[in-house]
Coordinates of C-alpha atoms in Angstrom, one line a residue:
Chain A
M1 CA -28.5 18.9 7.7
N2 CA -27.6 15.7 9.8
S3 CA -24.6 13.7 9.2
F4 CA -26.5 10.5 9.9
L5 CA -29.7 8.8 9.0
G6 CA -32.5 9.6 11.4
P7 CA -34.0 10.8 13.7
L8 CA -34.4 7.2 14.8
D9 CA -37.8 6.0 16.2
S10 CA -38.1 4.9 19.8
Q11 CA -36.8 1.4 18.8
G12 CA -33.8 2.6 17.1
R13 CA -35.1 2.2 13.5
V14 CA -34.2 4.4 10.6
P15 CA -37.2 6.3 9.1
A16 CA -38.9 4.2 6.5
S17 CA -38.7 7.1 3.9
Q18 CA -35.0 7.2 4.4
Q19 CA -34.7 3.3 4.2
T20 CA -36.7 3.4 0.9
R21 CA -34.5 6.0 -0.7
V22 CA -31.1 4.5 0.3
A23 CA -32.2 1.0 -0.5
A24 CA -33.6 2.1 -4.0
F25 CA -30.2 3.7 -4.7
L26 CA -28.1 0.7 -3.6
I27 CA -30.4 -1.8 -5.4
S28 CA -30.1 0.2 -8.6
A29 CA -26.3 0.3 -8.3
H30 CA -25.7 -3.3 -7.3
S31 CA -28.2 -4.8 -9.7
A32 CA -26.4 -2.7 -12.5
L33 CA -23.2 -4.4 -11.4
A34 CA -24.8 -7.7 -11.3
R35 CA -26.1 -7.3 -14.9
Q36 CA -22.8 -6.3 -16.1
L37 CA -21.1 -9.3 -14.3
A38 CA -23.7 -11.7 -15.7
I39 CA -22.5 -10.7 -19.2
A40 CA -18.8 -10.7 -18.3
V41 CA -18.7 -14.1 -16.6
P42 CA -18.3 -16.8 -19.3
L43 CA -20.3 -20.0 -19.3
R44 CA -17.2 -21.9 -18.8
L45 CA -14.4 -20.4 -16.7
H46 CA -11.0 -20.3 -18.5
A47 CA -8.8 -18.5 -15.9
G48 CA -8.5 -18.6 -12.2
W49 CA -9.3 -14.9 -11.7
Q50 CA -12.7 -15.4 -13.2
T51 CA -13.8 -17.3 -10.1
E52 CA -13.7 -13.9 -8.5
L53 CA -16.1 -12.5 -11.1
H54 CA -18.4 -15.5 -10.5
A55 CA -18.3 -15.0 -6.8
Q56 CA -19.0 -11.2 -7.2
L57 CA -22.0 -11.9 -9.5
Y58 CA -23.7 -13.8 -6.7
R59 CA -22.6 -11.4 -4.0
E60 CA -24.2 -8.5 -5.9
T61 CA -27.3 -10.5 -6.4
E62 CA -27.3 -11.3 -2.6
I63 CA -27.0 -7.5 -1.8
V64 CA -30.0 -6.8 -4.0
S65 CA -32.0 -9.6 -2.4
L66 CA -31.1 -8.6 1.0
L67 CA -32.1 -5.0 0.6
L68 CA -35.5 -6.1 -0.9
R69 CA -36.3 -8.0 2.2
A70 CA -34.7 -5.9 4.9
T71 CA -36.1 -2.6 3.9
S72 CA -39.3 -1.1 5.3
W73 CA -40.6 0.1 2.0
V74 CA -42.9 3.1 1.6
P75 CA -44.3 4.9 -1.4
D76 CA -41.8 7.4 -2.8
P77 CA -42.9 9.3 -5.9
A78 CA -39.5 10.6 -6.6
I79 CA -37.9 7.2 -7.1
P80 CA -38.9 6.7 -10.7
F81 CA -37.3 10.0 -11.7
L82 CA -34.2 9.4 -9.7
A83 CA -33.8 5.8 -11.0
I84 CA -33.6 7.2 -14.6
S85 CA -30.6 9.3 -13.7
W86 CA -29.1 6.5 -11.6
E87 CA -29.5 3.9 -14.3
T88 CA -28.2 6.2 -17.0
A89 CA -25.1 6.7 -15.0
W90 CA -24.3 3.1 -14.6
L91 CA -24.3 2.5 -18.4
P92 CA -21.0 1.4 -19.7
K93 CA -18.5 4.1 -20.6
P94 CA -15.5 2.3 -22.0
A95 CA -12.1 3.7 -20.7
M96 CA -10.2 5.6 -23.5
T97 CA -7.7 2.7 -24.3
G98 CA -7.1 1.6 -27.8
D99 CA -8.8 -1.8 -27.2
G100 CA -12.7 -1.6 -26.9
T101 CA -13.0 -4.9 -24.9
E102 CA -10.3 -3.9 -22.6
G103 CA -11.8 -0.4 -22.2
L104 CA -15.3 -1.9 -21.2
M105 CA -13.6 -4.2 -18.6
I106 CA -11.7 -1.3 -17.2
D107 CA -14.9 0.7 -16.9
M108 CA -16.8 -2.2 -15.3
A109 CA -14.0 -2.7 -12.7
A110 CA -13.9 1.1 -12.2
L111 CA -17.7 1.3 -11.5
G112 CA -17.3 -1.8 -9.2
H113 CA -14.4 -0.1 -7.3
A114 CA -16.4 3.2 -6.9
L115 CA -19.6 1.5 -5.7
H116 CA -17.7 -0.7 -3.1
A117 CA -15.1 1.9 -2.1
A118 CA -16.8 5.3 -2.2
I119 CA -20.2 4.3 -0.7
R120 CA -20.1 3.5 3.0
P121 CA -23.7 2.9 4.0
A122 CA -22.9 1.7 7.5
A123 CA -21.1 5.0 8.2
L124 CA -24.6 6.7 7.9
L125 CA -25.9 4.9 11.0
P126 CA -25.9 6.7 14.3
L127 CA -24.5 5.0 17.3
E128 CA -27.9 4.5 18.7
A129 CA -29.3 2.5 15.6
A130 CA -30.8 -0.8 16.8
A131 CA -28.1 -3.5 16.4
D132 CA -30.7 -6.3 15.5
D133 CA -32.8 -4.2 13.1
P134 CA -32.7 -5.9 9.5
F135 CA -32.1 -2.7 7.7
V136 CA -29.2 -1.7 10.0
V137 CA -27.6 -5.1 9.8
A138 CA -28.1 -5.1 6.0
L139 CA -26.2 -1.7 5.7
R140 CA -23.4 -3.0 8.0
R141 CA -23.1 -6.2 5.9
I142 CA -23.0 -4.4 2.6
E143 CA -20.2 -2.2 3.8
F144 CA -18.4 -5.1 5.4
E145 CA -18.6 -7.2 2.3
S146 CA -17.5 -4.3 0.0
S147 CA -14.0 -4.3 1.3
R148 CA -13.6 -7.9 0.2
L149 CA -15.6 -7.5 -3.0
M150 CA -13.5 -4.6 -4.4
Q151 CA -10.3 -6.7 -4.1
A152 CA -11.1 -8.2 -7.5
Q153 CA -11.4 -4.9 -9.0
I154 CA -8.1 -3.7 -7.3
I155 CA -6.3 -6.8 -8.5
F156 CA -7.4 -6.2 -12.0
L157 CA -7.1 -2.4 -12.1
K158 CA -3.5 -2.6 -10.6
D159 CA -2.4 -5.4 -12.7
P160 CA 1.0 -4.9 -14.2
G161 CA -0.5 -5.9 -17.6
L162 CA -2.4 -2.5 -17.5
L163 CA 0.8 -0.6 -16.8
P164 CA 0.9 0.9 -20.4
V165 CA -2.5 2.3 -20.0
R166 CA -2.3 3.2 -16.3
Q167 CA -3.2 6.8 -16.8
D168 CA -6.3 5.8 -18.7
V169 CA -7.2 3.3 -15.9
N170 CA -6.7 5.9 -13.2
A171 CA -8.7 8.5 -15.1
S172 CA -11.6 6.0 -15.5
V173 CA -11.6 5.0 -11.8
E174 CA -11.4 8.6 -10.7
R175 CA -14.3 9.6 -13.1
R176 CA -16.5 6.7 -11.8
H177 CA -15.6 7.6 -8.1
A178 CA -16.7 11.3 -8.8
Q179 CA -19.8 10.2 -10.5
V180 CA -20.9 7.7 -7.7
R181 CA -20.0 10.3 -5.0
E182 CA -22.0 12.9 -6.7
L183 CA -25.1 10.7 -7.1
W184 CA -24.8 9.2 -3.6
T185 CA -24.4 12.7 -2.0
A186 CA -27.3 14.1 -3.9
M187 CA -29.5 11.2 -2.9
L188 CA -28.6 11.6 0.7
E189 CA -29.3 15.4 0.6
G190 CA -32.6 14.6 -0.7
I191 CA -33.4 12.8 2.6
G192 CA -31.7 15.4 4.8
V193 CA -28.4 13.8 5.3
G194 CA -25.2 15.7 4.7
C195 CA -22.3 13.9 3.3
D196 CA -19.7 14.8 6.0
Q197 CA -19.7 11.8 8.2
S198 CA -16.5 12.7 9.9
G199 CA -18.2 14.7 12.6
A200 CA -15.6 17.3 12.2
Chain B
M1 CA -9.1 24.5 8.7
A2 CA -7.3 25.3 5.5
Y3 CA -6.8 23.3 2.2
L4 CA -3.9 23.1 0.0
S5 CA -3.8 21.9 -3.7
Y6 CA -1.4 19.1 -4.7
G7 CA -2.1 18.5 -8.4
T8 CA -5.7 17.6 -8.8
H9 CA -5.9 16.7 -5.0
T10 CA -6.8 18.7 -1.9
I11 CA -5.0 18.4 1.4
R12 CA -6.6 19.5 4.7
Y13 CA -4.3 21.1 7.1
E14 CA -4.5 23.4 10.2
L15 CA -2.0 26.1 11.2
S16 CA -2.1 27.3 14.7
G17 CA 0.0 29.6 16.9
P18 CA 2.0 32.8 16.5
E19 CA 3.0 33.7 12.8
T20 CA 6.5 34.5 13.9
G21 CA 7.3 31.5 16.1
P22 CA 9.4 28.5 15.2
A23 CA 7.2 25.9 13.5
Y24 CA 6.5 22.3 14.4
V25 CA 5.0 20.2 11.6
L26 CA 3.5 16.9 12.8
V27 CA 3.0 14.0 10.5
N28 CA 0.3 11.3 11.1
G29 CA 0.7 7.6 11.4
L30 CA -1.2 5.3 9.1
T31 CA -4.7 5.3 10.8
Q32 CA -4.3 8.8 12.3
Y33 CA -6.1 11.9 11.5
A34 CA -5.1 15.5 12.3
E35 CA -7.3 16.0 15.4
L36 CA -5.3 13.4 17.3
W37 CA -2.5 16.0 17.7
E38 CA -4.9 18.3 19.6
A39 CA -2.9 18.0 22.8
Y40 CA 0.4 18.6 21.0
R41 CA -1.0 21.6 19.3
D42 CA -2.2 23.1 22.5
A43 CA 1.1 22.4 24.4
L44 CA 3.4 23.6 21.6
V45 CA 1.3 26.8 20.9
A46 CA 1.4 27.5 24.7
K47 CA 5.3 27.6 24.2
N48 CA 4.9 30.0 21.2
F49 CA 5.4 27.4 18.5
R50 CA 3.4 27.5 15.2
V51 CA 2.0 24.1 14.7
V52 CA 1.0 22.4 11.4
T53 CA -1.2 19.4 11.5
F54 CA -2.7 17.8 8.4
D55 CA -4.3 14.7 6.9
L56 CA -2.0 12.8 4.6
L57 CA -3.2 12.2 1.1
G58 CA -5.6 9.3 1.4
Q59 CA -6.5 10.1 5.0
G60 CA -9.2 11.8 6.9
E61 CA -10.6 14.8 5.0
S62 CA -7.8 15.1 2.5
D63 CA -8.5 13.7 -0.9
K64 CA -8.2 9.9 -1.2
P65 CA -6.8 8.8 -4.6
S66 CA -8.7 5.8 -5.7
L67 CA -5.9 3.5 -6.8
F68 CA -2.4 4.7 -6.4
I69 CA -0.6 6.7 -3.7
S70 CA 3.2 6.9 -3.8
Q71 CA 5.4 7.8 -0.8
D72 CA 6.8 10.5 -3.0
D73 CA 3.4 12.1 -3.0
H74 CA 3.5 12.5 0.7
V75 CA 7.0 14.1 0.6
A76 CA 5.9 16.4 -2.0
V77 CA 2.8 17.5 0.0
L78 CA 5.1 18.0 3.0
R79 CA 7.3 20.1 0.9
L80 CA 4.4 22.4 -0.2
L81 CA 3.3 22.7 3.4
I82 CA 6.7 23.6 4.8
D83 CA 7.3 26.1 1.9
Q84 CA 4.3 28.0 3.3
L85 CA 6.0 28.6 6.6
G86 CA 8.5 31.3 5.7
D87 CA 12.1 31.4 6.7
G88 CA 11.8 30.8 10.4
P89 CA 13.1 27.5 12.1
V90 CA 11.0 24.5 11.3
F91 CA 11.0 21.3 13.3
L92 CA 9.5 18.2 11.7
A93 CA 8.1 15.2 13.7
G94 CA 6.5 12.1 12.4
I95 CA 5.2 8.9 13.9
S96 CA 5.5 5.5 12.3
F97 CA 4.3 5.8 8.7
G98 CA 4.6 9.6 9.1
G99 CA 8.1 9.1 10.5
I100 CA 9.1 7.6 7.2
V101 CA 7.8 10.5 5.3
A102 CA 9.6 12.8 7.7
L103 CA 12.9 10.8 7.3
R104 CA 12.5 11.0 3.6
Y105 CA 11.8 14.7 3.6
A106 CA 14.9 15.3 5.8
I107 CA 17.1 13.2 3.5
E108 CA 16.0 15.3 0.4
S109 CA 15.4 18.7 2.0
G110 CA 17.2 18.7 5.4
H111 CA 18.7 22.2 4.8
R112 CA 15.0 23.5 5.2
L113 CA 14.8 22.0 8.8
A114 CA 16.2 23.0 12.2
G115 CA 15.5 19.6 13.6
L116 CA 13.8 16.2 13.2
V117 CA 12.0 14.0 15.5
A118 CA 11.4 10.4 14.4
M119 CA 8.9 8.5 16.5
S120 CA 8.1 4.8 16.4
T121 CA 9.6 4.5 13.0
F122 CA 11.9 2.7 10.8
A123 CA 14.1 2.9 7.7
E124 CA 14.0 -0.8 6.7
L125 CA 11.4 -3.6 6.6
P126 CA 13.0 -6.6 8.3
P127 CA 11.1 -9.9 8.1
Q128 CA 9.0 -9.4 11.4
L129 CA 7.7 -6.0 10.3
F130 CA 7.2 -7.0 6.7
L131 CA 5.2 -9.9 7.9
L132 CA 3.3 -7.9 10.4
G133 CA 2.5 -5.4 7.7
N134 CA 1.2 -8.1 5.4
V135 CA -1.0 -9.4 8.2
M136 CA -2.4 -5.9 8.9
R137 CA -3.2 -5.5 5.1
T138 CA -4.9 -8.9 5.0
G139 CA -6.8 -8.0 8.2
L140 CA -7.9 -4.8 6.6
I141 CA -9.1 -6.4 3.5
L142 CA -11.0 -9.3 5.3
G143 CA -12.3 -7.4 8.3
G144 CA -12.3 -3.8 7.3
T145 CA -11.0 -0.7 9.3
S146 CA -12.7 -1.9 12.5
Y147 CA -10.7 -5.1 12.4
L148 CA -7.4 -3.3 11.7
Q149 CA -8.2 -1.1 14.7
D150 CA -8.8 -4.2 16.9
M151 CA -5.4 -5.5 15.9
L152 CA -3.6 -2.2 16.4
L153 CA -5.1 -1.2 19.8
P154 CA -3.8 -4.1 21.9
M155 CA -0.4 -4.2 19.9
N156 CA 0.2 -0.4 20.4
L157 CA -1.2 0.6 23.6
S158 CA -0.7 -0.5 27.3
D159 CA -3.0 -2.3 29.6
A160 CA -3.1 0.7 31.7
W161 CA -4.5 2.9 28.8
L162 CA -6.8 0.1 27.5
A163 CA -8.4 -1.1 30.9
P164 CA -10.7 1.9 31.6
L165 CA -11.8 2.0 28.0
L166 CA -12.6 -1.7 27.5
D167 CA -16.3 -1.3 27.6
K168 CA -16.4 1.7 25.3
L169 CA -13.9 0.8 22.7
E170 CA -16.4 1.1 19.9
S171 CA -16.7 4.8 20.7
V172 CA -12.9 5.1 21.0
K173 CA -12.6 3.5 17.4
R174 CA -15.7 5.3 15.8
Q175 CA -14.0 8.5 14.7
G176 CA -11.0 6.7 13.1
W177 CA -13.4 4.3 11.5
L178 CA -15.6 7.1 10.1
V179 CA -12.8 9.1 8.5
N180 CA -10.6 6.3 7.2
D181 CA -11.8 4.3 4.1
V182 CA -10.6 0.8 3.5
Y183 CA -9.5 1.4 0.0
A184 CA -7.5 4.4 0.9
L185 CA -5.8 2.7 3.9
Q186 CA -5.0 -0.1 1.6
N187 CA -3.5 2.2 -1.0
L188 CA -1.4 3.7 1.9
M189 CA -0.2 0.2 2.9
E190 CA 0.5 -0.8 -0.7
S191 CA 2.8 2.1 -1.1
F192 CA 5.3 -0.1 0.8
L193 CA 5.2 -2.8 -2.0
D194 CA 8.1 -0.9 -3.7
F195 CA 9.7 0.3 -0.5
K196 CA 13.5 0.8 -0.8
P197 CA 15.3 0.8 2.6
L198 CA 16.3 4.4 3.7
T199 CA 19.3 3.2 5.6
P200 CA 21.9 3.9 2.8
R201 CA 20.9 7.5 2.7
L202 CA 20.3 8.2 6.4
H203 CA 23.8 9.7 6.7
E204 CA 22.6 12.5 4.5
I205 CA 20.6 13.8 7.5
K206 CA 22.9 16.3 9.1
I207 CA 20.5 18.2 11.3
P208 CA 19.8 17.5 15.0
T209 CA 17.5 14.5 15.3
M210 CA 15.7 13.1 18.2
I211 CA 14.7 9.5 17.9
L212 CA 11.8 8.4 20.3
N213 CA 11.0 4.7 20.9
G214 CA 8.7 3.2 23.3
E215 CA 10.3 0.7 25.8
F216 CA 7.8 -2.0 25.0
D217 CA 7.2 -1.2 21.1
F218 CA 7.2 -4.6 19.6
L219 CA 5.8 -3.4 16.2
T220 CA 8.9 -1.3 15.6
P221 CA 11.3 -2.5 18.3
R222 CA 14.5 -0.9 19.4
P223 CA 16.9 -2.2 16.7
L224 CA 15.0 -0.4 14.1
H225 CA 15.4 2.9 15.9
D226 CA 19.0 2.1 16.6
T227 CA 19.6 1.9 12.9
L228 CA 18.5 5.5 12.7
R229 CA 20.8 6.5 15.7
S230 CA 23.8 4.9 14.3
H231 CA 23.5 6.3 10.8
I232 CA 22.3 9.9 11.6
A233 CA 25.4 11.8 13.0
D234 CA 23.7 14.3 15.2
S235 CA 21.0 12.1 16.7
A236 CA 20.1 10.8 20.1
L237 CA 17.8 7.9 20.8
V238 CA 15.4 8.6 23.8
I239 CA 13.6 5.6 25.2
V240 CA 10.1 6.3 26.5
P241 CA 9.6 4.2 29.6
R242 CA 6.6 1.8 29.5
G243 CA 5.7 3.2 26.1
Y244 CA 4.3 1.2 23.3
H245 CA 4.2 1.9 19.5
A246 CA 1.5 4.5 20.1
F247 CA 3.1 6.3 23.0
T248 CA 2.3 9.7 21.3
L249 CA -1.4 8.9 22.0
E250 CA -0.9 7.5 25.4
K251 CA 1.8 9.9 26.7
S252 CA 0.9 13.1 24.9
A253 CA 2.0 15.4 27.8
L254 CA 5.4 13.8 28.2
T255 CA 6.0 13.6 24.4
A256 CA 5.0 17.1 23.8
D257 CA 7.3 18.2 26.5
L258 CA 10.1 16.2 24.9
L259 CA 9.4 17.9 21.6
V260 CA 9.5 21.5 23.2
R261 CA 12.8 20.6 25.1
F262 CA 14.4 19.3 21.9
A263 CA 13.5 22.3 19.8
T264 CA 14.5 24.7 22.7
D265 CA 17.9 23.0 23.0
V266 CA 18.5 23.0 19.3
M267 CA 17.7 26.8 19.0
A268 CA 19.9 27.5 22.1
K269 CA 22.7 25.4 20.5
R270 CA 22.7 23.2 23.6
W271 CA 21.7 20.0 21.6
K272 CA 24.2 17.2 21.8
G273 CA 23.2 14.3 19.7
G274 CA 26.3 12.3 18.8
G275 CA 24.5 9.0 18.7
S276 CA 23.9 9.0 22.4
V277 CA 21.1 7.0 24.1
W278 CA 18.7 8.4 26.9
I279 CA 15.8 7.4 29.0
A280 CA 12.9 9.9 29.2
P281 CA 11.2 10.6 32.5
D282 CA 7.9 9.0 33.3
E283 CA 6.2 12.5 33.4
A284 CA 6.6 15.7 31.6
G285 CA 9.2 18.0 33.1
G286 CA 11.3 15.2 34.7
E287 CA 14.9 14.5 34.2
I288 CA 16.1 12.9 31.0
E289 CA 18.7 10.4 32.2
P290 CA 21.5 8.9 30.1
F291 CA 21.2 5.1 29.4
P292 CA 23.4 3.4 32.0
E293 CA 27.0 3.2 30.7
G294 CA 28.3 -0.3 29.9
Y295 CA 24.8 -1.9 29.4
D296 CA 23.3 -3.0 26.1
H297 CA 20.3 -0.7 25.2
L298 CA 19.2 -3.2 22.6
R299 CA 18.4 -5.9 25.2
A300 CA 15.4 -6.2 27.5
L301 CA 17.7 -7.7 30.2
P302 CA 20.4 -5.7 31.9
I303 CA 23.2 -7.3 29.8
R304 CA 26.7 -5.7 29.9
L305 CA 28.2 -4.7 26.6
A306 CA 30.8 -7.1 25.5
S307 CA 34.2 -5.5 25.9
T308 CA 36.1 -4.8 22.7

């Protein structure tokens, strides 16, 4: 199993079948986040930190739109079945705190953290990938933006106000990380890509 | 490659060399990974040392906790690793971030060590280093690991090392970029948010200690190393000529030779620390010269010490 996407074609492009599967996964994940954010962002912002949520909502939408346009799509009969398991996984699972709303917010932040932190689509690209190919640029852009996007989750999840429930927060984030990694790894294995990108 | 359990986490480490030899445990800097010690492993094993290299919690192929890593965790992992090494002499060497972990271990469990090597490291966060750390954290957040690497390379390595690599820097950076994740590096950096200076406890380090500082290290300049020298009784400060913060990467043959000579001297009871200051040779095997008497080793100019 390869550590990277490919083999690339003569112009350095990722095979369309791999583009389709990777893009389908990312669209499923980021559109789920966008849906959750659309509900979480109030019509009228009341606190400064909510501007971050607002920005995230549109960044997630941008990622979905970008992938829809940058991917060379081909028919993939497995996607409807895979999408069911992906979409089920993204459903809210409130953290085990006493407060239901707080638990939902923690879970939403945990899912966002996991999707932005644990998934590194650009690290799948071999060195020879065409630097100006739209799909290649899209993967690099998504990974680049992720480090900024997850700051809102980090600020929220590490907030001293959550100190009394830190163990629950940690457990929720670790659970979402494990879930996202498992689905991402399984999806990649389905297209012949191993998860060890270290080259070691 | 072996794996060690620390709570629910897994630590990747590698143990090389003869089972009965004295051991050297090498602790990574912030953006390092275990393979970067390869030249040291080979040089030390050739001199019959056992060598332990590993990825810190949050680095490389060790587990990366999603939100919180405490510096206590690194010391605890180090304790588990060293406890596996039996009763033979153990030398501990750490660079930069890893130097702090090594210092903390030596403060808490110095009795377990035969000697300590602190390289490009510090016990306090004075304003320049604090602000540089903040800039690096912001750079990581805004520009990712690649941008952090772009900041660190020219800051920590010499023109002589960089010049032949200028047109292939991307490939130089690639492995570090692949194995290090932004959130994990950020967690490692944020473990400094509640950093307490180690200086008040440095006197508890009673073991022989060699402090290595690059001549041109401006990330952790000489005064930071001098704090270690002046508070650790059996220490010596060795200045590495033309060395920058990452001299361990740039001058691996020389540094590995210094590590071997330090351990050999300690085991032969020839080591004389006493807060002395030395200048390392340019090349491995050369003479280690005492810093010229009467001159101030904290200055870049040849300034005579004020008479007292």
